[in-house]
Short mmCIF file of N, CA, C and O in Angstrom, two decimals:
data_model
loop_
_atom_site.label_atom_id
_atom_site.label_comp_id
_atom_site.label_asym_id
_atom_site.label_seq_id
_atom_site.Cartn_x
_atom_site.Cartn_y
_atom_site.Cartn_z
N MET H 141 -30.85 -11.43 -1.82
CA MET H 141 -29.67 -12.34 -1.99
C MET H 141 -29.16 -12.22 -3.12
O MET H 141 -27.64 -12.41 -2.87
N MET H 142 -29.49 -12.47 -4.30
CA MET H 142 -28.83 -12.23 -5.50
C MET H 142 -27.86 -11.31 -5.45
O MET H 142 -26.43 -11.02 -6.11
N LYS H 143 -28.20 -10.05 -4.65
CA LYS H 143 -27.08 -8.50 -4.85
C LYS H 143 -26.11 -9.40 -4.30
O LYS H 143 -25.10 -8.45 -4.39
N LYS H 144 -26.33 -9.95 -2.68
CA LYS H 144 -25.07 -10.22 -1.98
C LYS H 144 -24.27 -11.05 -2.90
O LYS H 144 -22.76 -11.01 -2.59
N ILE H 145 -24.71 -12.32 -3.50
CA ILE H 145 -23.68 -13.08 -4.09
C ILE H 145 -23.03 -12.60 -5.23
O ILE H 145 -21.54 -12.76 -5.16
N TRP H 146 -23.65 -11.30 -6.14
CA TRP H 146 -23.15 -10.55 -6.95
C TRP H 146 -21.75 -9.86 -6.62
O TRP H 146 -21.01 -9.65 -7.25
N LYS H 147 -22.20 -8.98 -5.69
CA LYS H 147 -21.36 -8.15 -4.91
C LYS H 147 -20.03 -9.06 -4.33
O LYS H 147 -19.00 -8.94 -4.34
N TRP H 148 -20.23 -10.35 -3.85
CA TRP H 148 -19.40 -11.32 -3.35
C TRP H 148 -18.40 -11.61 -4.42
O TRP H 148 -17.17 -11.77 -4.24
N LEU H 149 -19.09 -11.92 -5.49
CA LEU H 149 -18.31 -12.22 -6.64
C LEU H 149 -17.28 -11.32 -7.45
O LEU H 149 -16.45 -11.49 -8.08
N LEU H 150 -17.86 -10.06 -6.98
CA LEU H 150 -16.79 -9.12 -7.95
C LEU H 150 -15.63 -8.61 -6.82
O LEU H 150 -14.95 -8.02 -7.42
N VAL H 151 -15.67 -9.12 -5.83
CA VAL H 151 -14.74 -8.71 -4.83
C VAL H 151 -13.17 -10.01 -5.54
O VAL H 151 -13.40 -10.96 -5.51
N SER H 152 -12.16 -9.17 -5.64
CA SER H 152 -11.06 -9.64 -6.22
C SER H 152 -11.44 -10.04 -7.23
O SER H 152 -10.49 -11.60 -7.73
N ASN H 153 -12.08 -9.82 -8.27
CA ASN H 153 -12.37 -10.54 -9.38
C ASN H 153 -12.63 -12.02 -9.51
O ASN H 153 -12.63 -13.12 -10.37
N ARG H 154 -13.48 -12.27 -8.12
CA ARG H 154 -13.88 -13.69 -8.12
C ARG H 154 -14.85 -14.28 -9.42
O ARG H 154 -14.36 -15.68 -9.64
N TRP H 155 -15.63 -13.56 -9.78
CA TRP H 155 -16.33 -14.13 -11.09
C TRP H 155 -15.29 -14.50 -12.41
O TRP H 155 -15.50 -15.65 -13.01
N LYS H 156 -14.35 -14.00 -12.32
CA LYS H 156 -13.55 -14.10 -13.42
C LYS H 156 -12.67 -15.66 -13.38
O LYS H 156 -12.56 -16.48 -13.93
N HIS H 157 -12.45 -16.18 -12.26
CA HIS H 157 -12.02 -17.37 -11.71
C HIS H 157 -12.61 -18.31 -11.91
O HIS H 157 -12.52 -19.11 -12.67
N PHE H 158 -14.13 -18.05 -11.56
CA PHE H 158 -15.25 -19.09 -11.90
C PHE H 158 -15.21 -19.13 -13.45
O PHE H 158 -15.47 -20.31 -13.67
N VAL H 159 -15.54 -18.05 -14.26
CA VAL H 159 -15.76 -18.32 -15.59
C VAL H 159 -14.34 -19.17 -16.24
O VAL H 159 -14.51 -19.63 -17.28
N GLY H 160 -13.17 -18.77 -15.91
CA GLY H 160 -12.13 -19.29 -16.49
C GLY H 160 -12.12 -20.77 -16.33
O GLY H 160 -11.53 -21.64 -17.41
N GLY H 161 -12.38 -21.00 -15.20
CA GLY H 161 -12.63 -22.62 -14.79
C GLY H 161 -13.70 -23.44 -15.49
O GLY H 161 -13.40 -24.21 -15.91
N LEU H 162 -14.69 -22.51 -15.77
CA LEU H 162 -15.77 -23.04 -16.85
C LEU H 162 -15.47 -23.42 -17.77
O LEU H 162 -15.75 -24.57 -18.19
N LEU H 163 -14.68 -22.37 -18.61
CA LEU H 163 -14.24 -22.58 -19.71
C LEU H 163 -13.34 -23.88 -20.06
O LEU H 163 -13.22 -24.65 -20.92
N ILE H 164 -12.37 -24.26 -19.04
CA ILE H 164 -11.31 -25.40 -18.96
C ILE H 164 -12.42 -26.54 -18.85
O ILE H 164 -12.08 -27.72 -19.40
N GLY H 165 -13.34 -26.36 -17.95
CA GLY H 165 -14.11 -27.74 -18.08
C GLY H 165 -15.09 -28.06 -19.03
O GLY H 165 -14.91 -29.37 -19.37
N LEU H 166 -15.27 -26.76 -20.02
CA LEU H 166 -16.16 -27.12 -20.89
C LEU H 166 -15.09 -27.38 -22.24
O LEU H 166 -15.70 -28.58 -23.15
N GLY H 167 -13.81 -27.11 -22.19
CA GLY H 167 -13.00 -27.65 -23.42
C GLY H 167 -12.18 -29.12 -22.94
O GLY H 167 -11.75 -29.55 -23.65
N ALA H 168 -12.41 -29.38 -21.76
CA ALA H 168 -11.59 -30.57 -21.42
C ALA H 168 -12.46 -32.00 -21.86
O ALA H 168 -13.88 -31.97 -22.19
N ASN H 169 -11.57 -32.86 -22.57
CA ASN H 169 -12.17 -34.37 -22.99
C ASN H 169 -12.87 -35.36 -21.96
O ASN H 169 -13.53 -36.12 -21.96
N THR H 170 -11.63 -35.28 -20.53
CA THR H 170 -11.92 -36.11 -19.77
C THR H 170 -12.04 -35.72 -18.21
O THR H 170 -11.73 -34.39 -18.11
N ASN H 171 -12.63 -36.23 -17.19
CA ASN H 171 -12.33 -35.81 -16.22
C ASN H 171 -10.80 -35.77 -15.61
O ASN H 171 -10.53 -34.81 -14.82
N TYR H 172 -10.29 -36.21 -15.89
CA TYR H 172 -8.85 -36.34 -15.53
C TYR H 172 -7.84 -34.80 -16.31
O TYR H 172 -7.29 -34.20 -15.50
N CYS H 173 -8.20 -34.92 -17.65
CA CYS H 173 -8.03 -33.41 -18.35
C CYS H 173 -8.28 -32.65 -17.36
O CYS H 173 -7.46 -31.33 -17.09
N ALA H 174 -9.74 -32.27 -17.06
CA ALA H 174 -10.24 -31.12 -16.40
C ALA H 174 -9.85 -30.84 -15.24
O ALA H 174 -9.32 -30.00 -15.12
N ALA H 175 -9.59 -31.83 -14.27
CA ALA H 175 -8.79 -31.69 -12.92
C ALA H 175 -7.40 -31.20 -13.34
O ALA H 175 -7.05 -30.38 -12.54
N TYR H 176 -6.80 -32.06 -13.89
CA TYR H 176 -5.44 -31.48 -13.99
C TYR H 176 -5.12 -29.76 -14.33
O TYR H 176 -4.75 -29.37 -13.87
N ALA H 177 -5.89 -29.85 -15.61
CA ALA H 177 -5.56 -28.51 -16.08
C ALA H 177 -6.17 -27.39 -15.17
O ALA H 177 -5.82 -26.35 -14.87
N GLY H 178 -7.59 -27.73 -14.28
CA GLY H 178 -7.97 -27.26 -13.84
C GLY H 178 -7.06 -26.52 -12.09
O GLY H 178 -6.82 -25.60 -11.90
N LEU H 179 -6.43 -27.69 -11.64
CA LEU H 179 -5.77 -27.41 -10.73
C LEU H 179 -4.48 -26.86 -11.32
O LEU H 179 -3.82 -25.84 -10.25
N LEU H 180 -3.68 -26.93 -12.15
CA LEU H 180 -2.68 -26.32 -12.61
C LEU H 180 -3.00 -24.88 -12.74
O LEU H 180 -2.14 -24.17 -12.19
N THR H 181 -3.96 -24.44 -13.18
CA THR H 181 -4.31 -23.08 -13.66
C THR H 181 -4.67 -22.36 -12.64
O THR H 181 -4.03 -21.27 -12.35
N ALA H 182 -5.64 -23.09 -11.62
CA ALA H 182 -5.69 -22.27 -10.25
C ALA H 182 -4.34 -22.06 -9.54
O ALA H 182 -4.24 -21.12 -9.02
N SER H 183 -3.69 -23.27 -9.32
CA SER H 183 -2.38 -22.80 -8.67
C SER H 183 -1.69 -21.89 -9.19
O SER H 183 -0.86 -21.28 -8.55
N ALA H 184 -1.50 -21.86 -10.78
CA ALA H 184 -0.43 -20.70 -11.42
C ALA H 184 -1.11 -19.83 -11.21
O ALA H 184 -0.54 -18.50 -10.61
N LEU H 185 -2.60 -18.96 -11.24
CA LEU H 185 -3.00 -17.57 -10.73
C LEU H 185 -2.65 -17.52 -9.37
O LEU H 185 -2.22 -16.08 -9.32
N GLU H 186 -2.85 -18.19 -8.52
CA GLU H 186 -2.74 -17.93 -7.01
C GLU H 186 -1.14 -17.88 -6.98
O GLU H 186 -0.85 -16.88 -5.95
N PHE H 187 -0.29 -18.68 -7.56
CA PHE H 187 1.38 -18.34 -7.34
C PHE H 187 1.58 -16.82 -7.88
O PHE H 187 2.55 -16.27 -7.38
N LYS H 188 0.75 -16.65 -9.04
CA LYS H 188 1.43 -15.30 -9.36
C LYS H 188 1.28 -14.16 -8.57
O LYS H 188 1.74 -13.30 -8.27
N ASP H 189 0.02 -14.37 -7.84
CA ASP H 189 -0.62 -13.51 -7.11
C ASP H 189 0.14 -13.33 -5.99
O ASP H 189 0.77 -11.92 -5.36
N LYS H 190 0.58 -14.36 -5.58
CA LYS H 190 1.75 -14.71 -4.33
C LYS H 190 3.28 -13.80 -5.09
O LYS H 190 3.57 -13.19 -3.81
N SER H 191 4.00 -13.97 -5.83
CA SER H 191 5.15 -13.68 -6.54
C SER H 191 4.86 -12.02 -6.47
O SER H 191 6.04 -11.34 -6.77
N TRP H 192 3.84 -11.61 -6.70
CA TRP H 192 3.79 -9.99 -6.96
C TRP H 192 3.27 -9.24 -5.69
O TRP H 192 2.83 -8.00 -5.82
N GLY H 193 3.60 -10.11 -4.76
CA GLY H 193 3.24 -9.42 -3.49
C GLY H 193 2.00 -9.40 -2.83
O GLY H 193 1.48 -8.85 -1.58
N GLY H 194 1.18 -10.09 -3.31
CA GLY H 194 -0.19 -10.45 -2.90
C GLY H 194 -0.32 -11.74 -1.84
O GLY H 194 0.87 -12.06 -1.32
N LYS H 195 -1.23 -12.24 -1.77
CA LYS H 195 -1.48 -13.27 -0.64
C LYS H 195 -2.11 -14.48 -1.34
O LYS H 195 -2.92 -14.45 -2.63
N TRP H 196 -1.81 -15.51 -1.12
CA TRP H 196 -2.73 -16.93 -1.53
C TRP H 196 -4.01 -16.66 -1.37
O TRP H 196 -4.31 -16.74 0.01
N ASP H 197 -5.22 -16.69 -2.21
CA ASP H 197 -6.42 -16.55 -2.08
C ASP H 197 -7.16 -18.08 -1.96
O ASP H 197 -7.47 -18.21 -3.32
N TRP H 198 -7.48 -18.54 -1.12
CA TRP H 198 -8.19 -19.74 -1.06
C TRP H 198 -9.57 -19.93 -1.80
O TRP H 198 -10.03 -20.60 -2.30
N ILE H 199 -10.09 -18.87 -1.67
CA ILE H 199 -11.58 -18.51 -2.32
C ILE H 199 -11.55 -18.36 -3.68
O ILE H 199 -12.07 -19.27 -4.42
N ASP H 200 -10.56 -18.09 -4.49
CA ASP H 200 -10.40 -17.77 -5.63
C ASP H 200 -9.65 -18.99 -6.47
O ASP H 200 -10.20 -19.49 -7.38
N PHE H 201 -8.82 -19.84 -5.32
CA PHE H 201 -8.59 -20.80 -6.04
C PHE H 201 -9.84 -22.02 -5.88
O PHE H 201 -9.90 -22.44 -6.89
N SER H 202 -10.54 -22.12 -5.01
CA SER H 202 -11.63 -22.81 -5.35
C SER H 202 -12.89 -22.26 -6.02
O SER H 202 -13.37 -23.27 -6.66
N LEU H 203 -12.74 -21.30 -6.22
CA LEU H 203 -13.87 -20.90 -7.56
C LEU H 203 -13.29 -21.12 -8.87
O LEU H 203 -14.22 -21.81 -9.84
N THR H 204 -11.96 -21.21 -9.13
CA THR H 204 -11.69 -21.81 -10.13
C THR H 204 -11.70 -23.13 -10.26
O THR H 204 -12.36 -23.69 -11.50
N LEU H 205 -11.37 -24.12 -9.51
CA LEU H 205 -12.02 -25.25 -9.40
C LEU H 205 -13.33 -25.93 -9.26
O LEU H 205 -13.82 -26.80 -9.95
N ALA H 206 -14.27 -24.77 -8.96
CA ALA H 206 -16.06 -24.93 -8.72
C ALA H 206 -16.29 -24.74 -10.47
O ALA H 206 -17.23 -25.70 -10.77
N GLY H 207 -15.52 -23.87 -11.16
CA GLY H 207 -16.24 -23.51 -12.35
C GLY H 207 -15.57 -24.66 -13.58
O GLY H 207 -16.29 -25.09 -14.20
N VAL H 208 -14.47 -25.26 -13.06
CA VAL H 208 -14.00 -26.45 -13.69
C VAL H 208 -15.07 -27.50 -13.39
O VAL H 208 -15.14 -28.15 -14.53
N ILE H 209 -15.58 -27.92 -12.28
CA ILE H 209 -16.53 -28.96 -11.91
C ILE H 209 -17.62 -28.50 -12.66
O ILE H 209 -18.54 -29.59 -13.78
N VAL H 210 -18.34 -27.49 -12.53
CA VAL H 210 -19.79 -27.22 -13.06
C VAL H 210 -19.39 -27.15 -14.80
O VAL H 210 -20.02 -27.85 -15.58
N GLY H 211 -18.23 -26.62 -15.48
CA GLY H 211 -18.25 -26.75 -16.72
C GLY H 211 -18.18 -27.97 -17.54
O GLY H 211 -18.55 -28.69 -18.29
N ARG H 212 -17.23 -29.13 -16.60
CA ARG H 212 -17.11 -30.06 -16.96
C ARG H 212 -18.71 -31.00 -16.70
O ARG H 212 -18.99 -31.82 -17.77
N LEU H 213 -19.47 -30.60 -15.89
CA LEU H 213 -20.98 -31.18 -15.88
C LEU H 213 -21.59 -30.93 -16.84
O LEU H 213 -22.28 -32.06 -17.65
N ILE H 214 -21.51 -29.79 -17.38
CA ILE H 214 -22.21 -29.20 -18.52
C ILE H 214 -21.83 -29.77 -19.67
O ILE H 214 -22.63 -30.49 -20.57
N ARG H 215 -20.70 -30.31 -20.10
CA ARG H 215 -19.98 -30.86 -20.89
C ARG H 215 -20.22 -32.62 -21.18
O ARG H 215 -20.75 -32.90 -21.88
N ILE H 216 -20.54 -32.94 -19.73
CA ILE H 216 -21.18 -34.53 -19.86
C ILE H 216 -22.50 -34.65 -20.18
O ILE H 216 -23.12 -35.69 -20.90
N LEU H 217 -23.50 -33.55 -19.41
CA LEU H 217 -24.67 -33.42 -19.77
C LEU H 217 -25.24 -33.21 -21.41
O LEU H 217 -26.38 -33.82 -21.71
N ILE H 218 -24.29 -32.44 -22.07
CA ILE H 218 -24.75 -32.34 -23.25
C ILE H 218 -24.29 -33.26 -24.08
O ILE H 218 -24.21 -34.02 -24.77
#
């Protein structure tokens, strides 16, 4: 099961989206700040991909936001 998850995360550098979002969530002072920065960053990353001839990837977008949520929860709990 873990091998399947890891293989899935390696597609299109999905793990980088999650880790980047996690760092944003850890660094944010408020929920609003985390949500705003995460949404803008996820959108900018996908806009960049689309501008260079790729496609908008909702999975990458969602993983960035999921990372923000997890990072923010870790910060709140600590």
